[in-house]
PDB file of C-alpha atoms in Angstrom:
ATOM      1  CA  MET A 249      83.896 100.586 114.719  1.00 33.00           C
ATOM      2  CA  ARG A 250      86.511  98.825 116.825  1.00 34.00           C
ATOM      3  CA  GLY A 251      87.842  95.299 116.583  1.00 34.00           C
ATOM      4  CA  ASN A 252      90.081  92.911 118.423  1.00 29.00           C
ATOM      5  CA  PHE A 253      93.216  92.926 116.294  1.00 32.00           C
ATOM      6  CA  ASP A 254      95.071  90.216 118.199  1.00 32.00           C
ATOM      7  CA  ARG A 255      92.638  87.394 117.593  1.00 31.00           C
ATOM      8  CA  ASP A 256      92.531  85.090 114.586  1.00 32.00           C
ATOM      9  CA  GLU A 257      88.994  86.053 113.705  1.00 33.00           C
ATOM     10  CA  ARG A 258      87.689  85.843 110.152  1.00 33.00           C
ATOM     11  CA  GLY A 259      85.279  88.460 108.940  1.00 35.00           C
ATOM     12  CA  PRO A 260      82.865  88.504 105.992  1.00 33.00           C
ATOM     13  CA  GLU A 261      85.680  89.054 103.472  1.00 36.00           C
ATOM     14  CA  GLY A 262      87.486  85.965 104.716  1.00 34.00           C
ATOM     15  CA  TRP A 263      90.583  87.723 106.046  1.00 36.00           C
ATOM     16  CA  ALA A 264      92.092  87.055 109.436  1.00 34.00           C
ATOM     17  CA  GLU A 265      92.936  89.660 112.080  1.00 37.00           C
ATOM     18  CA  ARG A 266      96.597  88.838 112.675  1.00 38.00           C
ATOM     19  CA  ARG A 267      99.655  90.998 112.913  1.00 42.00           C
ATOM     20  CA  LEU A 268     101.675  91.378 109.734  1.00 47.00           C
ATOM     21  CA  PRO A 269     105.376  90.503 109.535  1.00 47.00           C
ATOM     22  CA  PRO A 270     107.935  93.309 109.745  1.00 49.00           C
ATOM     23  CA  GLU A 271     108.771  95.172 106.563  1.00 49.00           C
ATOM     24  CA  GLY A 272     111.763  93.604 104.865  1.00 44.00           C
ATOM     25  CA  SER A 273     110.984  90.078 106.014  1.00 41.00           C
ATOM     26  CA  HIS A 274     110.450  87.387 103.388  1.00 34.00           C
ATOM     27  CA  ALA A 275     106.704  87.491 104.054  1.00 38.00           C
ATOM     28  CA  SER A 276     106.380  91.256 103.586  1.00 41.00           C
ATOM     29  CA  GLY A 277     106.167  91.036  99.774  1.00 43.00           C
ATOM     30  CA  ARG A 278     102.625  91.462  98.512  1.00 44.00           C
ATOM     31  CA  GLY A 279     101.031  89.166  95.975  1.00 37.00           C
ATOM     32  CA  TYR A 280     104.164  87.632  94.495  1.00 35.00           C
ATOM     33  CA  GLY A 281     105.903  84.335  94.985  1.00 31.00           C
ATOM     34  CA  PRO A 282     109.611  83.894  95.620  1.00 31.00           C
ATOM     35  CA  ALA A 283     111.900  84.912  92.799  1.00 34.00           C
ATOM     36  CA  GLY A 284     115.235  85.800  94.322  1.00 34.00           C
ATOM     37  CA  PRO A 285     116.256  88.349  96.938  1.00 33.00           C
ATOM     38  CA  ALA A 286     114.598  91.281  95.195  1.00 34.00           C
ATOM     39  CA  GLY A 287     111.184  89.629  95.037  1.00 34.00           C
ATOM     40  CA  GLY A 288     110.023  88.914  91.512  1.00 37.00           C
ATOM     41  CA  LEU A 289     106.800  88.990  89.599  1.00 40.00           C
ATOM     42  CA  THR A 290     105.677  85.382  89.770  1.00 38.00           C
ATOM     43  CA  PRO A 291     102.020  85.668  90.829  1.00 39.00           C
ATOM     44  CA  ARG A 292     100.834  83.375  93.562  1.00 38.00           C
ATOM     45  CA  PRO A 293      97.956  81.205  92.314  1.00 42.00           C
ATOM     46  CA  ARG A 294      94.601  82.170  93.739  1.00 40.00           C
ATOM     47  CA  PRO A 295      91.561  79.877  93.638  1.00 39.00           C
ATOM     48  CA  ASN A 296      89.242  82.869  93.398  1.00 47.00           C
ATOM     49  CA  PRO A 297      90.763  85.638  91.251  1.00 48.00           C
ATOM     50  CA  GLY A 298      89.382  89.050  92.166  1.00 56.00           C
ATOM     51  CA  GLY A 299      88.302  87.933  95.620  1.00 66.00           C
ATOM     52  CA  PRO A 300      89.708  86.316  98.743  1.00 70.00           C
ATOM     53  CA  PRO A 301      91.215  82.875  98.208  1.00 69.00           C
ATOM     54  CA  GLU A 302      89.621  79.870  99.818  1.00 65.00           C
ATOM     55  CA  GLY A 303      90.379  80.065 103.536  1.00 65.00           C
ATOM     56  CA  GLY A 304      90.864  83.842 103.481  1.00 71.00           C
ATOM     57  CA  TRP A 305      93.726  86.191 102.714  1.00 73.00           C
ATOM     58  CA  ARG A 306      97.143  85.380 104.089  1.00 78.00           C
ATOM     59  CA  ASP A 307      98.674  88.292 105.971  1.00 76.00           C
ATOM     60  CA  SER A 308     101.705  88.085 103.693  1.00 75.00           C
ATOM     61  CA  ASP A 309      99.455  88.740 100.679  1.00 85.00           C
ATOM     62  CA  LEU A 310      97.871  91.950 101.960  1.00 94.00           C
ATOM     63  CA  ASP A 311      98.998  95.436 100.955  1.00 95.00           C
ATOM     64  CA  ARG A 312     100.306  97.452 103.912  1.00 96.00           C
ATOM     65  CA  LEU A 313      99.990 101.144 103.013  1.00 97.00           C
ATOM     66  CA  CYS A 314     101.813 103.573 105.293  1.00 97.00           C
ATOM     67  CA  GLY A 315     101.784 107.355 105.337  1.00 96.00           C
ATOM     68  CA  PRO A 316      99.049 109.933 104.727  1.00 97.00           C
ATOM     69  CA  ALA A 317      99.628 110.185 100.964  1.00 97.00           C
ATOM     70  CA  ALA A 318      99.519 106.428 100.327  1.00 97.00           C
ATOM     71  CA  VAL A 319      96.453 105.940 102.535  1.00 98.00           C
ATOM     72  CA  THR A 320      94.566 108.908 101.081  1.00 97.00           C
ATOM     73  CA  ALA A 321      95.243 107.716  97.525  1.00 98.00           C
ATOM     74  CA  ALA A 322      94.047 104.194  98.325  1.00 98.00           C
ATOM     75  CA  PHE A 323      90.770 105.526  99.727  1.00 98.00           C
ATOM     76  CA  ALA A 324      90.358 107.769  96.675  1.00 97.00           C
ATOM     77  CA  VAL A 325      90.917 104.960  94.160  1.00 97.00           C
ATOM     78  CA  ARG A 326      89.905 101.681  95.859  1.00 97.00           C
ATOM     79  CA  PRO A 327      88.138 102.426  99.171  1.00 97.00           C
ATOM     80  CA  ASP A 328      86.389  99.055  99.267  1.00 96.00           C
ATOM     81  CA  ALA A 329      89.763  97.288  99.238  1.00 97.00           C
ATOM     82  CA  VAL A 330      90.821  98.682 102.626  1.00 98.00           C
ATOM     83  CA  LEU A 331      90.205  96.053 105.291  1.00 97.00           C
ATOM     84  CA  ARG A 332      91.693  97.685 108.404  1.00 97.00           C
ATOM     85  CA  LEU A 333      92.894 101.142 109.384  1.00 98.00           C
ATOM     86  CA  PHE A 334      95.226 102.223 112.190  1.00 98.00           C
ATOM     87  CA  TYR A 335      96.382 105.710 113.148  1.00 98.00           C
ATOM     88  CA  THR A 336      98.222 107.455 115.965  1.00 97.00           C
ATOM     89  CA  GLU A 337      96.927 110.366 118.020  1.00 96.00           C
ATOM     90  CA  THR A 338      98.905 112.820 115.875  1.00 95.00           C
ATOM     91  CA  ARG A 339      96.914 111.766 112.782  1.00 95.00           C
ATOM     92  CA  LYS A 340      93.503 111.649 114.459  1.00 95.00           C
ATOM     93  CA  ARG A 341      92.138 114.740 112.711  1.00 93.00           C
ATOM     94  CA  GLU A 342      93.410 113.667 109.279  1.00 92.00           C
ATOM     95  CA  ALA A 343      92.064 110.153 109.784  1.00 96.00           C
ATOM     96  CA  GLY A 344      88.528 111.418 110.375  1.00 96.00           C
ATOM     97  CA  PRO A 345      87.273 111.335 106.747  1.00 96.00           C
ATOM     98  CA  VAL A 346      88.694 107.871 106.039  1.00 97.00           C
ATOM     99  CA  CYS A 347      87.383 106.556 109.369  1.00 97.00           C
ATOM    100  CA  ALA A 348      83.929 107.610 108.180  1.00 97.00           C
ATOM    101  CA  ILE A 349      84.424 105.497 105.054  1.00 97.00           C
ATOM    102  CA  MET A 350      85.540 102.548 107.185  1.00 98.00           C
ATOM    103  CA  ALA A 351      82.465 102.899 109.400  1.00 97.00           C
ATOM    104  CA  LYS A 352      80.212 103.005 106.341  1.00 97.00           C
ATOM    105  CA  ASN A 353      81.894  99.855 104.997  1.00 96.00           C
ATOM    106  CA  ARG A 354      81.657  98.171 108.422  1.00 97.00           C
ATOM    107  CA  ARG A 355      85.417  97.711 108.564  1.00 97.00           C
ATOM    108  CA  PRO A 356      87.548  97.982 111.744  1.00 97.00           C
ATOM    109  CA  TYR A 357      89.655 101.049 112.516  1.00 98.00           C
ATOM    110  CA  ARG A 358      91.236 102.406 115.679  1.00 96.00           C
ATOM    111  CA  GLU A 359      93.783 104.716 117.235  1.00 97.00           C
ATOM    112  CA  VAL A 360      96.961 103.004 118.442  1.00 97.00           C
ATOM    113  CA  SER A 361     100.059 104.008 120.369  1.00 97.00           C
ATOM    114  CA  PRO A 362     103.266 104.888 118.494  1.00 96.00           C
ATOM    115  CA  GLU A 363     104.828 101.638 119.716  1.00 96.00           C
ATOM    116  CA  GLU A 364     101.932  99.539 118.466  1.00 96.00           C
ATOM    117  CA  MET A 365     101.943 101.368 115.142  1.00 96.00           C
ATOM    118  CA  ILE A 366     105.563 100.339 114.609  1.00 95.00           C
ATOM    119  CA  ARG A 367     104.581  96.705 115.189  1.00 94.00           C
ATOM    120  CA  ILE A 368     101.586  96.948 112.854  1.00 93.00           C
ATOM    121  CA  ALA A 369     103.408  98.837 110.099  1.00 93.00           C
ATOM    122  CA  GLY A 370     106.627  96.857 110.420  1.00 91.00           C
ATOM    123  CA  THR A 371     108.637 100.064 110.198  1.00 91.00           C
ATOM    124  CA  GLU A 372     109.276 103.291 112.080  1.00 94.00           C
ATOM    125  CA  HIS A 373     108.591 105.164 108.834  1.00 93.00           C
ATOM    126  CA  HIS A 374     104.811 104.759 109.011  1.00 95.00           C
ATOM    127  CA  GLY A 375     103.790 108.417 108.951  1.00 95.00           C
ATOM    128  CA  GLY A 376     101.289 107.885 111.752  1.00 97.00           C
ATOM    129  CA  ILE A 377      98.706 106.030 109.679  1.00 97.00           C
ATOM    130  CA  CYS A 378      98.543 102.563 108.118  1.00 98.00           C
ATOM    131  CA  ALA A 379      95.871 100.868 106.006  1.00 98.00           C
ATOM    132  CA  ILE A 380      95.751  97.121 105.388  1.00 97.00           C
ATOM    133  CA  ALA A 381      94.201  96.408 101.990  1.00 97.00           C
ATOM    134  CA  VAL A 382      93.311  93.645  99.572  1.00 96.00           C
ATOM    135  CA  PRO A 383      96.397  93.044  97.402  1.00 95.00           C
ATOM    136  CA  ARG A 384      96.629  95.033  94.199  1.00 94.00           C
ATOM    137  CA  GLU A 385      96.493  92.710  91.200  1.00 91.00           C
ATOM    138  CA  VAL A 386      99.050  93.184  88.411  1.00 94.00           C
ATOM    139  CA  PRO A 387      97.643  91.408  85.342  1.00 94.00           C
ATOM    140  CA  GLU A 388      99.772  90.321  82.425  1.00 93.00           C
ATOM    141  CA  LEU A 389      99.686  92.493  79.333  1.00 92.00           C
ATOM    142  CA  GLY A 390      98.344  90.513  76.407  1.00 84.00           C
ATOM    143  CA  ALA A 391      96.063  88.322  78.496  1.00 68.00           C
ATOM    144  CA  GLY A 392      93.041  90.357  77.372  1.00 74.00           C
ATOM    145  CA  PRO A 393      92.072  93.456  75.363  1.00 83.00           C
ATOM    146  CA  PHE A 394      94.726  96.171  75.231  1.00 87.00           C
ATOM    147  CA  PRO A 395      94.107  98.608  78.125  1.00 90.00           C
ATOM    148  CA  GLN A 396      93.315 101.963  76.576  1.00 92.00           C
ATOM    149  CA  ALA A 397      94.512 103.668  79.766  1.00 91.00           C
ATOM    150  CA  LEU A 398      98.071 102.876  78.691  1.00 94.00           C
ATOM    151  CA  LEU A 399      97.611 105.220  75.718  1.00 93.00           C
ATOM    152  CA  GLY A 400      96.464 108.093  77.912  1.00 92.00           C
ATOM    153  CA  ALA A 401      99.810 109.875  78.306  1.00 95.00           C
ATOM    154  CA  PRO A 402     102.884 110.757  76.216  1.00 97.00           C
ATOM    155  CA  VAL A 403     105.165 108.390  78.190  1.00 98.00           C
ATOM    156  CA  LEU A 404     104.610 104.820  79.418  1.00 98.00           C
ATOM    157  CA  PRO A 405     107.501 103.633  81.643  1.00 99.00           C
ATOM    158  CA  LEU A 406     108.596  99.990  81.489  1.00 98.00           C
ATOM    159  CA  LEU A 407     110.830  98.710  84.297  1.00 98.00           C
ATOM    160  CA  ASP A 408     113.035  95.789  83.316  1.00 98.00           C
ATOM    161  CA  GLY A 409     114.975  94.560  86.334  1.00 96.00           C
ATOM    162  CA  ILE A 410     114.648  97.493  88.753  1.00 97.00           C
ATOM    163  CA  GLY A 411     115.497  95.573  91.910  1.00 96.00           C
ATOM    164  CA  ASN A 412     115.131  98.171  94.658  1.00 97.00           C
ATOM    165  CA  PRO A 413     111.507  98.645  95.802  1.00 97.00           C
ATOM    166  CA  HIS A 414     112.307 102.224  96.806  1.00 97.00           C
ATOM    167  CA  ASN A 415     113.331 102.940  93.207  1.00 98.00           C
ATOM    168  CA  LEU A 416     110.112 101.325  91.979  1.00 98.00           C
ATOM    169  CA  GLY A 417     108.110 103.544  94.321  1.00 98.00           C
ATOM    170  CA  ALA A 418     110.047 106.681  93.422  1.00 98.00           C
ATOM    171  CA  ILE A 419     109.572 106.055  89.691  1.00 99.00           C
ATOM    172  CA  ALA A 420     105.846 105.477  90.224  1.00 99.00           C
ATOM    173  CA  ARG A 421     105.626 108.729  92.183  1.00 98.00           C
ATOM    174  CA  SER A 422     107.338 110.683  89.384  1.00 98.00           C
ATOM    175  CA  ALA A 423     105.261 108.945  86.716  1.00 98.00           C
ATOM    176  CA  ALA A 424     102.002 109.867  88.443  1.00 98.00           C
ATOM    177  CA  PHE A 425     103.226 113.422  89.098  1.00 98.00           C
ATOM    178  CA  PHE A 426     104.031 113.976  85.418  1.00 97.00           C
ATOM    179  CA  GLY A 427     100.710 112.537  84.256  1.00 97.00           C
ATOM    180  CA  CYS A 428     101.624 109.003  83.201  1.00 98.00           C
ATOM    181  CA  THR A 429      98.646 106.672  83.273  1.00 97.00           C
ATOM    182  CA  GLY A 430     100.409 103.304  83.326  1.00 98.00           C
ATOM    183  CA  LEU A 431     103.496 101.434  84.465  1.00 98.00           C
ATOM    184  CA  LEU A 432     104.810  98.147  83.036  1.00 98.00           C
ATOM    185  CA  LEU A 433     106.860  95.668  85.097  1.00 98.00           C
ATOM    186  CA  SER A 434     108.965  92.990  83.450  1.00 97.00           C
ATOM    187  CA  GLY A 435     109.179  89.344  84.403  1.00 93.00           C
ATOM    188  CA  ASP A 436     112.914  89.657  85.121  1.00 93.00           C
ATOM    189  CA  PRO A 437     113.495  87.828  88.432  1.00 93.00           C
ATOM    190  CA  ARG A 438     115.393  90.892  89.670  1.00 95.00           C
ATOM    191  CA  GLN A 439     112.377  93.132  89.154  1.00 97.00           C
ATOM    192  CA  ALA A 440     110.896  94.426  92.407  1.00 97.00           C
ATOM    193  CA  GLY A 441     107.189  93.839  92.846  1.00 95.00           C
ATOM    194  CA  LEU A 442     104.634  95.697  94.922  1.00 96.00           C
ATOM    195  CA  SER A 443     105.691  95.860  98.563  1.00 95.00           C
ATOM    196  CA  ASP A 444     105.291  97.954 101.694  1.00 95.00           C
ATOM    197  CA  ALA A 445     108.382  99.986 100.786  1.00 95.00           C
ATOM    198  CA  ALA A 446     107.246 100.548  97.190  1.00 97.00           C
ATOM    199  CA  PHE A 447     103.800 101.777  98.243  1.00 97.00           C
ATOM    200  CA  ARG A 448     105.254 104.056 100.918  1.00 96.00           C
ATOM    201  CA  THR A 449     107.908 105.570  98.633  1.00 97.00           C
ATOM    202  CA  ALA A 450     105.380 106.078  95.837  1.00 98.00           C
ATOM    203  CA  GLU A 451     103.403 108.482  98.069  1.00 98.00           C
ATOM    204  CA  GLY A 452     100.146 107.341  96.464  1.00 98.00           C
ATOM    205  CA  GLY A 453     101.506 107.281  92.913  1.00 98.00           C
ATOM    206  CA  LEU A 454     100.997 103.539  92.420  1.00 98.00           C
ATOM    207  CA  GLU A 455      97.264 103.917  93.036  1.00 98.00           C
ATOM    208  CA  HIS A 456      96.930 106.268  90.071  1.00 97.00           C
ATOM    209  CA  LEU A 457      98.708 104.055  87.522  1.00 98.00           C
ATOM    210  CA  THR A 458      97.417 101.105  85.515  1.00 97.00           C
ATOM    211  CA  LEU A 459      99.928  98.369  86.369  1.00 97.00           C
ATOM    212  CA  MET A 460     100.702  95.515  83.982  1.00 97.00           C
ATOM    213  CA  LYS A 461     103.446  92.905  83.864  1.00 96.00           C
ATOM    214  CA  LEU A 462     105.308  91.524  80.862  1.00 95.00           C
ATOM    215  CA  ALA A 463     106.605  87.968  80.741  1.00 93.00           C
ATOM    216  CA  ASN A 464     109.083  88.814  77.967  1.00 94.00           C
ATOM    217  CA  PRO A 465     109.872  92.525  77.463  1.00 96.00           C
ATOM    218  CA  ALA A 466     111.638  92.033  74.100  1.00 96.00           C
ATOM    219  CA  ILE A 467     108.611  90.302  72.590  1.00 95.00           C
ATOM    220  CA  ALA A 468     106.220  92.782  74.202  1.00 95.00           C
ATOM    221  CA  LEU A 469     108.151  95.781  72.887  1.00 96.00           C
ATOM    222  CA  ARG A 470     107.858  94.530  69.317  1.00 96.00           C
ATOM    223  CA  ALA A 471     104.130  94.011  69.831  1.00 94.00           C
ATOM    224  CA  LEU A 472     103.794  97.545  71.217  1.00 96.00           C
ATOM    225  CA  ALA A 473     105.671  99.145  68.306  1.00 96.00           C
ATOM    226  CA  PRO A 474     102.563  99.942  66.205  1.00 95.00           C
ATOM    227  CA  LYS A 475     101.129 102.009  69.066  1.00 95.00           C
ATOM    228  CA  PHE A 476     104.293 103.407  70.679  1.00 97.00           C
ATOM    229  CA  THR A 477     107.793 104.614  69.912  1.00 98.00           C
ATOM    230  CA  THR A 478     109.956 102.309  72.020  1.00 98.00           C
ATOM    231  CA  VAL A 479     113.003 103.870  73.682  1.00 99.00           C
ATOM    232  CA  ALA A 480     115.733 102.243  75.796  1.00 98.00           C
ATOM    233  CA  ALA A 481     117.390 104.428  78.428  1.00 98.00           C
ATOM    234  CA  VAL A 482     121.162 103.846  78.309  1.00 96.00           C
ATOM    235  CA  ALA A 483     124.028 105.460  80.225  1.00 92.00           C
ATOM    236  CA  ALA A 484     125.928 106.406  77.063  1.00 92.00           C
ATOM    237  CA  GLY A 485     125.604 106.367  73.297  1.00 94.00           C
ATOM    238  CA  GLY A 486     121.956 107.353  72.984  1.00 96.00           C
ATOM    239  CA  MET A 487     120.358 110.465  71.516  1.00 97.00           C
ATOM    240  CA  ALA A 488     119.176 113.369  73.654  1.00 96.00           C
ATOM    241  CA  PRO A 489     115.477 113.357  74.644  1.00 97.00           C
ATOM    242  CA  SER A 490     114.861 116.436  72.469  1.00 95.00           C
ATOM    243  CA  GLU A 491     116.021 114.516  69.375  1.00 96.00           C
ATOM    244  CA  LEU A 492     113.455 111.710  69.684  1.00 97.00           C
ATOM    245  CA  PRO A 493     110.646 111.645  67.091  1.00 96.00           C
ATOM    246  CA  ARG A 494     107.312 112.607  68.608  1.00 95.00           C
ATOM    247  CA  THR A 495     104.848 110.896  66.301  1.00 95.00           C
ATOM    248  CA  LYS A 496     103.487 108.434  68.880  1.00 96.00           C
ATOM    249  CA  PRO A 497     103.515 108.007  72.650  1.00 97.00           C
ATOM    250  CA  PHE A 498     106.750 106.624  74.074  1.00 98.00           C
ATOM    251  CA  VAL A 499     107.475 103.434  75.942  1.00 98.00           C
ATOM    252  CA  LEU A 500     110.479 104.382  78.080  1.00 99.00           C
ATOM    253  CA  VAL A 501     112.424 101.280  79.156  1.00 99.00           C
ATOM    254  CA  LEU A 502     114.557 101.513  82.305  1.00 98.00           C
ATOM    255  CA  GLY A 503     116.937  98.786  83.437  1.00 97.00           C
ATOM    256  CA  ASN A 504     118.617  97.324  86.482  1.00 96.00           C
ATOM    257  CA  GLU A 505     120.455  99.661  88.844  1.00 94.00           C
ATOM    258  CA  GLU A 506     123.795  97.881  88.416  1.00 93.00           C
ATOM    259  CA  ARG A 507     123.725  96.201  85.007  1.00 93.00           C
ATOM    260  CA  GLY A 508     121.298  98.312  83.024  1.00 94.00           C
ATOM    261  CA  LEU A 509     119.102  96.813  80.331  1.00 96.00           C
ATOM    262  CA  PRO A 510     119.598  93.362  78.783  1.00 96.00           C
ATOM    263  CA  GLY A 511     120.908  93.407  75.227  1.00 96.00           C
ATOM    264  CA  LEU A 512     117.759  91.736  73.888  1.00 96.00           C
ATOM    265  CA  THR A 513     115.606  94.465  75.413  1.00 97.00           C
ATOM    266  CA  ILE A 514     117.759  97.228  73.929  1.00 98.00           C
ATOM    267  CA  ALA A 515     117.706  95.547  70.514  1.00 98.00           C
ATOM    268  CA  ALA A 516     113.908  95.405  70.607  1.00 98.00           C
ATOM    269  CA  CYS A 517     113.657  99.195  71.017  1.00 98.00           C
ATOM    270  CA  ALA A 518     113.507 101.612  68.102  1.00 98.00           C
ATOM    271  CA  HIS A 519     115.731 104.206  69.794  1.00 98.00           C
ATOM    272  CA  ARG A 520     118.187 104.708  72.635  1.00 98.00           C
ATOM    273  CA  VAL A 521     118.156 107.796  74.836  1.00 98.00           C
ATOM    274  CA  THR A 522     120.889 109.204  77.079  1.00 96.00           C
ATOM    275  CA  LEU A 523     120.758 112.197  79.386  1.00 95.00           C
ATOM    276  CA  PRO A 524     123.647 114.549  78.602  1.00 92.00           C
ATOM    277  CA  GLY A 525     125.630 115.442  81.727  1.00 89.00           C
ATOM    278  CA  SER A 526     128.772 117.220  82.868  1.00 88.00           C
ATOM    279  CA  GLY A 527     130.859 114.055  82.842  1.00 85.00           C
ATOM    280  CA  HIS A 528     131.896 114.506  86.467  1.00 89.00           C
ATOM    281  CA  VAL A 529     129.811 111.472  87.493  1.00 86.00           C
ATOM    282  CA  GLN A 530     128.981 108.483  85.356  1.00 82.00           C
ATOM    283  CA  SER A 531     125.207 108.458  85.689  1.00 85.00           C
ATOM    284  CA  LEU A 532     122.158 109.299  87.788  1.00 92.00           C
ATOM    285  CA  ASN A 533     120.223 107.050  90.119  1.00 95.00           C
ATOM    286  CA  VAL A 534     117.652 105.268  87.964  1.00 97.00           C
ATOM    287  CA  SER A 535     114.699 106.881  89.741  1.00 98.00           C
ATOM    288  CA  VAL A 536     116.171 110.356  89.196  1.00 98.00           C
ATOM    289  CA  ALA A 537     116.946 109.589  85.549  1.00 97.00           C
ATOM    290  CA  ALA A 538     113.403 108.280  85.121  1.00 98.00           C
ATOM    291  CA  ALA A 539     111.903 111.509  86.451  1.00 98.00           C
ATOM    292  CA  VAL A 540     114.039 113.684  84.163  1.00 98.00           C
ATOM    293  CA  LEU A 541     113.327 111.521  81.110  1.00 98.00           C
ATOM    294  CA  ILE A 542     109.584 111.260  81.740  1.00 98.00           C
ATOM    295  CA  HIS A 543     109.377 115.037  81.977  1.00 98.00           C
ATOM    296  CA  ALA A 544     111.616 115.675  78.961  1.00 97.00           C
ATOM    297  CA  MET A 545     109.961 113.077  76.735  1.00 97.00           C
ATOM    298  CA  GLY A 546     106.507 114.264  77.741  1.00 95.00           C
ATOM    299  CA  MET A 547     107.183 117.774  76.488  1.00 86.00           C
ATOM    300  CA  PRO A 548     105.860 118.647  73.022  1.00 79.00           C
ATOM    301  CA  ALA A 549     108.373 119.011  70.199  1.00 70.00           C
ATOM    302  CA  GLY A 550     110.260 122.264  70.600  1.00 62.00           C
ATOM    303  CA  GLY A 551     108.949 122.635  74.176  1.00 58.00           C
TER     304      GLY A 551
END
């Protein structure tokens, strides 16, 4: 099925066929209102939660998923959310199965030139395929029954002020790889939200995680204490991962790239953890530290 992608034409879902802004522009954030340069977690009000808002989706609200891994994961987890699909000639064979899903759902898809793909994706790093999807909702933890999916793995990461969307995506990728089932995002205005860059860097990992946001991490951590052992990742002064008690699943709290975790967040945690290193460099990139800690804390005692 082919469509005219340059016209402002509203389909049955109420979305308009218009080109999306380039990645990195103010409008390229997905589903969040302004909250500083990093893009925060203030949800934009929607008249019709769970469906298109009155008047249709704004292009700036839609998820732009680039790369084979991100697109494949989206079709595996939420195929009905994909509104449009574009691919280059080099991805024609790989796009075949997802094009069949688009045809079944009566959604537009087409092959485009490399130059047009850059305009559609807003980046040269598009991997030859791009899906435009209904924005992923990130509900607030505590607004309803506790999601049992969050208890489905030994480690539940909580990001409190991670400002770089590439770090968010990389942490999500590692979390999904090591079997985490959820990811918590704080209400810190520095905290990166879902974006083109986060989805692309996650390589499909975000699709496989239950995402929740926390208005106040310190309060939430105390509320989570009966179900989890809460652990703050700190650059120095914490215990080694192997020394942590393994009586309950962990909430692993990771802080801002430059300033680390707020004092109130650290105080709300039962333990602090530090990766022992050679001392030649001060610390690891937060996404690398997250991967090492998730793996180490997910190992059984003595493993």
